[in-house]
PDB file of C-alpha atoms in Angstrom:
ATOM      1  CA  MET U   1      71.956  12.934  17.925  1.00 40.00           C
ATOM      2  CA  ARG U   2      68.825  11.815  16.055  1.00 43.00           C
ATOM      3  CA  TYR U   3      68.159   9.239  18.806  1.00 41.00           C
ATOM      4  CA  ALA U   4      68.771  11.652  21.668  1.00 40.00           C
ATOM      5  CA  TRP U   5      65.050  12.393  22.011  1.00 41.00           C
ATOM      6  CA  LEU U   6      64.447   8.710  22.721  1.00 41.00           C
ATOM      7  CA  LEU U   7      66.678   8.921  25.774  1.00 39.00           C
ATOM      8  CA  LEU U   8      65.052  12.071  27.134  1.00 38.00           C
ATOM      9  CA  PRO U   9      62.103  10.335  28.871  1.00 44.00           C
ATOM     10  CA  LEU U  10      64.510   7.901  30.515  1.00 41.00           C
ATOM     11  CA  LEU U  11      66.783  10.706  31.722  1.00 41.00           C
ATOM     12  CA  LEU U  12      63.815  12.622  33.060  1.00 39.00           C
ATOM     13  CA  SER U  13      62.564   9.477  34.775  1.00 46.00           C
ATOM     14  CA  VAL U  14      65.919   8.874  36.459  1.00 49.00           C
ATOM     15  CA  THR U  15      66.148  12.511  37.522  1.00 53.00           C
ATOM     16  CA  GLY U  16      62.594  12.392  38.780  1.00 59.00           C
ATOM     17  CA  CYS U  17      63.272   9.229  40.753  1.00 77.00           C
ATOM     18  CA  GLN U  18      66.293  10.812  42.379  1.00 80.00           C
ATOM     19  CA  SER U  19      64.362  13.952  43.265  1.00 80.00           C
ATOM     20  CA  ALA U  20      61.537  11.866  44.703  1.00 85.00           C
ATOM     21  CA  TYR U  21      64.057   9.857  46.720  1.00 85.00           C
ATOM     22  CA  TYR U  22      65.707  12.975  48.147  1.00 86.00           C
ATOM     23  CA  SER U  23      62.307  14.471  48.981  1.00 82.00           C
ATOM     24  CA  ALA U  24      61.165  11.296  50.729  1.00 85.00           C
ATOM     25  CA  MET U  25      64.377  11.140  52.746  1.00 85.00           C
ATOM     26  CA  GLU U  26      64.084  14.788  53.781  1.00 85.00           C
ATOM     27  CA  LYS U  27      60.596  14.123  55.119  1.00 85.00           C
ATOM     28  CA  VAL U  28      62.103  11.677  57.612  1.00 88.00           C
ATOM     29  CA  GLY U  29      64.933  14.035  58.536  1.00 87.00           C
ATOM     30  CA  VAL U  30      67.656  12.698  56.235  1.00 89.00           C
ATOM     31  CA  HIS U  31      69.026  15.508  54.080  1.00 92.00           C
ATOM     32  CA  LYS U  32      71.281  15.487  51.009  1.00 92.00           C
ATOM     33  CA  ARG U  33      74.305  16.270  53.180  1.00 94.00           C
ATOM     34  CA  ASP U  34      73.588  13.143  55.254  1.00 94.00           C
ATOM     35  CA  ILE U  35      73.173  11.046  52.104  1.00 94.00           C
ATOM     36  CA  LEU U  36      76.440  12.406  50.731  1.00 96.00           C
ATOM     37  CA  VAL U  37      78.261  11.436  53.929  1.00 96.00           C
ATOM     38  CA  ASP U  38      76.786   7.931  53.773  1.00 96.00           C
ATOM     39  CA  ARG U  39      77.767   7.478  50.144  1.00 96.00           C
ATOM     40  CA  VAL U  40      81.321   8.697  50.679  1.00 97.00           C
ATOM     41  CA  GLU U  41      81.679   6.246  53.559  1.00 96.00           C
ATOM     42  CA  GLU U  42      80.234   3.467  51.398  1.00 97.00           C
ATOM     43  CA  ALA U  43      82.782   4.332  48.696  1.00 97.00           C
ATOM     44  CA  GLN U  44      85.543   4.017  51.287  1.00 97.00           C
ATOM     45  CA  GLN U  45      84.363   0.504  52.127  1.00 97.00           C
ATOM     46  CA  SER U  46      84.117  -0.346  48.432  1.00 97.00           C
ATOM     47  CA  GLN U  47      87.687   0.828  47.834  1.00 97.00           C
ATOM     48  CA  GLN U  48      88.948  -1.144  50.816  1.00 97.00           C
ATOM     49  CA  ASN U  49      87.265  -4.256  49.445  1.00 97.00           C
ATOM     50  CA  ALA U  50      88.796  -3.611  46.022  1.00 97.00           C
ATOM     51  CA  GLN U  51      92.234  -3.364  47.607  1.00 97.00           C
ATOM     52  CA  LYS U  52      91.744  -6.772  49.221  1.00 97.00           C
ATOM     53  CA  GLN U  53      90.598  -8.319  45.943  1.00 98.00           C
ATOM     54  CA  PHE U  54      93.542  -6.967  43.961  1.00 97.00           C
ATOM     55  CA  LYS U  55      96.012  -8.028  46.649  1.00 97.00           C
ATOM     56  CA  SER U  56      94.490 -11.492  46.580  1.00 97.00           C
ATOM     57  CA  ALA U  57      94.795 -11.606  42.790  1.00 97.00           C
ATOM     58  CA  LEU U  58      98.450 -10.599  43.038  1.00 96.00           C
ATOM     59  CA  GLN U  59      99.068 -13.375  45.556  1.00 96.00           C
ATOM     60  CA  GLN U  60      97.413 -15.874  43.221  1.00 94.00           C
ATOM     61  CA  PHE U  61      99.541 -14.621  40.329  1.00 95.00           C
ATOM     62  CA  SER U  62     102.639 -15.076  42.481  1.00 93.00           C
ATOM     63  CA  GLU U  63     101.646 -18.664  43.200  1.00 91.00           C
ATOM     64  CA  LEU U  64     100.813 -19.248  39.532  1.00 91.00           C
ATOM     65  CA  ILE U  65     104.266 -18.349  38.226  1.00 89.00           C
ATOM     66  CA  LYS U  66     105.828 -20.638  40.844  1.00 88.00           C
ATOM     67  CA  TYR U  67     103.870 -23.551  39.413  1.00 83.00           C
ATOM     68  CA  ASP U  68     105.800 -26.792  39.721  1.00 78.00           C
ATOM     69  CA  GLY U  69     103.323 -29.455  38.723  1.00 75.00           C
ATOM     70  CA  GLY U  70      99.710 -30.032  39.675  1.00 77.00           C
ATOM     71  CA  ASP U  71      96.248 -29.430  38.340  1.00 83.00           C
ATOM     72  CA  LEU U  72      96.574 -26.630  35.785  1.00 87.00           C
ATOM     73  CA  GLN U  73      92.827 -26.566  35.147  1.00 90.00           C
ATOM     74  CA  ARG U  74      92.245 -25.804  38.809  1.00 90.00           C
ATOM     75  CA  MET U  75      94.987 -23.186  38.698  1.00 89.00           C
ATOM     76  CA  TYR U  76      93.255 -21.525  35.750  1.00 92.00           C
ATOM     77  CA  ALA U  77      89.871 -21.627  37.515  1.00 95.00           C
ATOM     78  CA  THR U  78      91.353 -19.910  40.567  1.00 94.00           C
ATOM     79  CA  THR U  79      93.139 -17.311  38.432  1.00 94.00           C
ATOM     80  CA  ASP U  80      89.955 -16.504  36.521  1.00 96.00           C
ATOM     81  CA  SER U  81      87.951 -16.355  39.764  1.00 97.00           C
ATOM     82  CA  LYS U  82      90.375 -13.765  41.145  1.00 97.00           C
ATOM     83  CA  TYR U  83      90.052 -11.704  37.978  1.00 97.00           C
ATOM     84  CA  GLN U  84      86.257 -11.851  38.122  1.00 97.00           C
ATOM     85  CA  ALA U  85      86.297 -10.758  41.780  1.00 98.00           C
ATOM     86  CA  CYS U  86      88.532  -7.799  40.929  1.00 98.00           C
ATOM     87  CA  SER U  87      86.303  -6.849  38.011  1.00 98.00           C
ATOM     88  CA  ALA U  88      83.205  -6.896  40.222  1.00 98.00           C
ATOM     89  CA  ALA U  89      84.984  -4.871  42.919  1.00 98.00           C
ATOM     90  CA  ALA U  90      86.092  -2.285  40.344  1.00 98.00           C
ATOM     91  CA  ALA U  91      82.526  -1.982  39.009  1.00 98.00           C
ATOM     92  CA  ASP U  92      81.246  -1.422  42.533  1.00 98.00           C
ATOM     93  CA  VAL U  93      83.812   1.328  43.140  1.00 98.00           C
ATOM     94  CA  SER U  94      82.694   3.091  39.953  1.00 97.00           C
ATOM     95  CA  LYS U  95      79.035   2.761  40.953  1.00 97.00           C
ATOM     96  CA  ARG U  96      79.766   4.262  44.376  1.00 97.00           C
ATOM     97  CA  ILE U  97      81.622   7.218  42.884  1.00 97.00           C
ATOM     98  CA  ASP U  98      78.778   7.847  40.428  1.00 97.00           C
ATOM     99  CA  SER U  99      76.299   7.847  43.323  1.00 96.00           C
ATOM    100  CA  ILE U 100      78.445  10.406  45.160  1.00 97.00           C
ATOM    101  CA  GLU U 101      78.444  12.674  42.116  1.00 97.00           C
ATOM    102  CA  ALA U 102      74.660  12.469  41.800  1.00 95.00           C
ATOM    103  CA  VAL U 103      73.883  13.565  45.345  1.00 96.00           C
ATOM    104  CA  ALA U 104      76.722  16.100  45.482  1.00 97.00           C
ATOM    105  CA  ASP U 105      75.416  17.858  42.378  1.00 96.00           C
ATOM    106  CA  ALA U 106      71.915  17.937  43.894  1.00 96.00           C
ATOM    107  CA  LEU U 107      73.236  19.238  47.222  1.00 96.00           C
ATOM    108  CA  PHE U 108      75.297  22.030  45.670  1.00 97.00           C
ATOM    109  CA  ASP U 109      72.450  23.114  43.382  1.00 96.00           C
ATOM    110  CA  GLU U 110      70.097  23.273  46.363  1.00 96.00           C
ATOM    111  CA  TRP U 111      72.641  25.120  48.494  1.00 97.00           C
ATOM    112  CA  GLN U 112      73.251  27.681  45.726  1.00 97.00           C
ATOM    113  CA  ASP U 113      69.522  28.270  45.229  1.00 96.00           C
ATOM    114  CA  GLU U 114      68.920  28.696  48.958  1.00 97.00           C
ATOM    115  CA  LEU U 115      71.491  31.504  49.158  1.00 97.00           C
ATOM    116  CA  LYS U 116      68.887  33.670  47.405  1.00 96.00           C
ATOM    117  CA  GLN U 117      66.521  33.225  50.342  1.00 97.00           C
ATOM    118  CA  TYR U 118      68.725  34.967  52.925  1.00 97.00           C
ATOM    119  CA  SER U 119      67.771  38.410  54.222  1.00 97.00           C
ATOM    120  CA  ASN U 120      70.802  38.586  56.527  1.00 97.00           C
ATOM    121  CA  ALA U 121      73.825  39.557  54.395  1.00 96.00           C
ATOM    122  CA  ARG U 122      76.392  38.304  56.932  1.00 97.00           C
ATOM    123  CA  LEU U 123      74.833  34.857  57.191  1.00 98.00           C
ATOM    124  CA  LYS U 124      74.478  34.679  53.421  1.00 97.00           C
ATOM    125  CA  GLN U 125      78.140  35.539  52.945  1.00 97.00           C
ATOM    126  CA  ASP U 126      79.210  32.938  55.510  1.00 97.00           C
ATOM    127  CA  SER U 127      77.067  30.243  53.893  1.00 97.00           C
ATOM    128  CA  ALA U 128      78.387  31.137  50.435  1.00 97.00           C
ATOM    129  CA  LYS U 129      81.947  30.789  51.706  1.00 97.00           C
ATOM    130  CA  LYS U 130      81.195  27.390  53.223  1.00 96.00           C
ATOM    131  CA  LEU U 131      79.628  26.300  49.937  1.00 97.00           C
ATOM    132  CA  ALA U 132      82.720  27.363  48.004  1.00 97.00           C
ATOM    133  CA  ASP U 133      85.031  25.598  50.476  1.00 96.00           C
ATOM    134  CA  THR U 134      82.958  22.414  50.389  1.00 96.00           C
ATOM    135  CA  LYS U 135      82.825  22.407  46.590  1.00 97.00           C
ATOM    136  CA  ARG U 136      86.600  22.840  46.408  1.00 97.00           C
ATOM    137  CA  GLN U 137      87.197  19.963  48.838  1.00 97.00           C
ATOM    138  CA  TYR U 138      84.715  17.812  46.968  1.00 97.00           C
ATOM    139  CA  SER U 139      86.336  18.572  43.603  1.00 97.00           C
ATOM    140  CA  ASN U 140      89.730  17.482  44.932  1.00 97.00           C
ATOM    141  CA  LEU U 141      88.210  14.332  46.432  1.00 97.00           C
ATOM    142  CA  LEU U 142      86.410  13.416  43.218  1.00 97.00           C
ATOM    143  CA  LYS U 143      89.605  13.813  41.181  1.00 97.00           C
ATOM    144  CA  THR U 144      91.470  11.563  43.604  1.00 97.00           C
ATOM    145  CA  MET U 145      88.695   8.961  43.523  1.00 97.00           C
ATOM    146  CA  ARG U 146      88.556   8.980  39.729  1.00 97.00           C
ATOM    147  CA  ARG U 147      92.337   8.652  39.554  1.00 96.00           C
ATOM    148  CA  ALA U 148      92.175   5.582  41.802  1.00 96.00           C
ATOM    149  CA  GLU U 149      89.333   4.249  39.668  1.00 97.00           C
ATOM    150  CA  GLN U 150      91.444   4.614  36.532  1.00 96.00           C
ATOM    151  CA  SER U 151      94.388   2.904  38.248  1.00 95.00           C
ATOM    152  CA  MET U 152      92.350  -0.285  38.298  1.00 96.00           C
ATOM    153  CA  GLN U 153      92.032  -0.476  34.512  1.00 95.00           C
ATOM    154  CA  PRO U 154      95.592  -1.545  33.536  1.00 95.00           C
ATOM    155  CA  VAL U 155      95.558  -4.148  36.312  1.00 95.00           C
ATOM    156  CA  LEU U 156      92.215  -5.544  35.171  1.00 97.00           C
ATOM    157  CA  ALA U 157      93.474  -5.654  31.593  1.00 96.00           C
ATOM    158  CA  SER U 158      96.570  -7.614  32.640  1.00 95.00           C
ATOM    159  CA  LEU U 159      94.600 -10.015  34.825  1.00 96.00           C
ATOM    160  CA  ARG U 160      92.104 -10.607  32.017  1.00 96.00           C
ATOM    161  CA  ASP U 161      94.932 -11.229  29.532  1.00 95.00           C
ATOM    162  CA  ASN U 162      96.611 -13.677  31.879  1.00 93.00           C
ATOM    163  CA  SER U 163      93.360 -15.554  32.459  1.00 94.00           C
ATOM    164  CA  LEU U 164      92.565 -15.769  28.752  1.00 94.00           C
ATOM    165  CA  TYR U 165      96.085 -16.863  27.856  1.00 93.00           C
ATOM    166  CA  LEU U 166      96.096 -19.550  30.520  1.00 91.00           C
ATOM    167  CA  LYS U 167      92.646 -20.745  29.466  1.00 92.00           C
ATOM    168  CA  HIS U 168      93.882 -21.669  25.997  1.00 91.00           C
ATOM    169  CA  ASN U 169      97.399 -22.740  26.978  1.00 88.00           C
ATOM    170  CA  LEU U 170      97.161 -25.078  29.924  1.00 86.00           C
ATOM    171  CA  ASN U 171     100.803 -26.110  30.057  1.00 87.00           C
ATOM    172  CA  ALA U 172     104.016 -25.301  31.881  1.00 84.00           C
ATOM    173  CA  LYS U 173     105.279 -23.267  28.912  1.00 86.00           C
ATOM    174  CA  ALA U 174     102.345 -20.899  29.308  1.00 87.00           C
ATOM    175  CA  ILE U 175     103.261 -20.348  32.958  1.00 89.00           C
ATOM    176  CA  GLY U 176     106.754 -19.404  31.858  1.00 87.00           C
ATOM    177  CA  ALA U 177     105.359 -16.897  29.379  1.00 88.00           C
ATOM    178  CA  LEU U 178     103.396 -15.201  32.168  1.00 90.00           C
ATOM    179  CA  GLN U 179     106.343 -14.877  34.536  1.00 89.00           C
ATOM    180  CA  GLY U 180     107.580 -11.761  32.771  1.00 88.00           C
ATOM    181  CA  GLU U 181     104.245 -10.031  33.443  1.00 90.00           C
ATOM    182  CA  PHE U 182     104.403 -10.337  37.214  1.00 93.00           C
ATOM    183  CA  ASN U 183     106.600  -7.326  37.966  1.00 92.00           C
ATOM    184  CA  THR U 184     104.416  -5.028  35.855  1.00 93.00           C
ATOM    185  CA  VAL U 185     101.230  -6.237  37.520  1.00 94.00           C
ATOM    186  CA  GLN U 186     102.804  -5.917  40.962  1.00 95.00           C
ATOM    187  CA  LYS U 187     103.901  -2.349  40.205  1.00 95.00           C
ATOM    188  CA  ASP U 188     100.446  -1.407  38.894  1.00 95.00           C
ATOM    189  CA  ILE U 189      98.692  -2.921  41.927  1.00 95.00           C
ATOM    190  CA  ASN U 190     101.022  -1.104  44.333  1.00 95.00           C
ATOM    191  CA  ARG U 191     100.246   2.164  42.538  1.00 95.00           C
ATOM    192  CA  LEU U 192      96.543   1.352  42.675  1.00 96.00           C
ATOM    193  CA  ILE U 193      96.674   0.698  46.420  1.00 95.00           C
ATOM    194  CA  ASP U 194      98.529   3.985  47.002  1.00 96.00           C
ATOM    195  CA  ASP U 195      95.926   5.889  44.939  1.00 96.00           C
ATOM    196  CA  MET U 196      93.085   4.260  46.863  1.00 96.00           C
ATOM    197  CA  ASN U 197      94.711   5.011  50.211  1.00 96.00           C
ATOM    198  CA  ASN U 198      94.959   8.663  49.174  1.00 97.00           C
ATOM    199  CA  ALA U 199      91.283   8.639  48.175  1.00 96.00           C
ATOM    200  CA  ILE U 200      90.268   7.023  51.465  1.00 96.00           C
ATOM    201  CA  THR U 201      92.269   9.576  53.469  1.00 96.00           C
ATOM    202  CA  GLN U 202      90.706  12.474  51.569  1.00 96.00           C
ATOM    203  CA  SER U 203      87.279  10.895  52.039  1.00 97.00           C
ATOM    204  CA  GLU U 204      87.757  10.837  55.800  1.00 96.00           C
ATOM    205  CA  GLN U 205      88.799  14.489  55.785  1.00 95.00           C
ATOM    206  CA  PHE U 206      85.843  15.468  53.602  1.00 96.00           C
ATOM    207  CA  VAL U 207      83.352  13.642  55.821  1.00 96.00           C
ATOM    208  CA  ALA U 208      84.858  15.263  58.920  1.00 95.00           C
ATOM    209  CA  ALA U 209      84.468  18.698  57.308  1.00 92.00           C
ATOM    210  CA  LEU U 210      80.833  17.992  56.350  1.00 91.00           C
ATOM    211  CA  LYS U 211      80.014  16.971  59.890  1.00 86.00           C
ATOM    212  CA  GLN U 212      81.360  20.187  61.418  1.00 79.00           C
TER     213      GLN U 212
END
């Protein structure tokens, strides 16, 4: 806590930058709702890319445990490359979700504040209802996205372990030791893909609702 005051200027700077960005975008006709839609769609693309990377890593793992002679150093390099690609894809997914949270919080705060400006009670009530509905849909979407994000962690841990083990044990015996891990990794990746598909489907529904 004693160092918290050191972080305050940075937090204020980040918040200020975001506010300045939103203000600049609004001046050219791009509002927080539009930015939110764009970021949700970008998160969809990021999740789809992550699915491809994890599927590719699973395929490489499948080929690894079928090893029957050849260049083990090259096999390790490919295995590690697949892990690194998955790690980068997972980081991008997290970054996209964080960016969604940032603009969603700003949008909902603005929407709530603007309810005070209504003089027409009927319109105010209708807008308040739409805000509540949108926040509920968003909350469900965010939970689904975060669940998919967390589903990547056990897979990344397994892929990292496999890469590290292979790095220091470049022999056929090491391949045999990794064979028992395949079914667990396959199960985790299948669960991850299902979670991401659910998140992508909810994203599409949320975007459609925002555009109404």
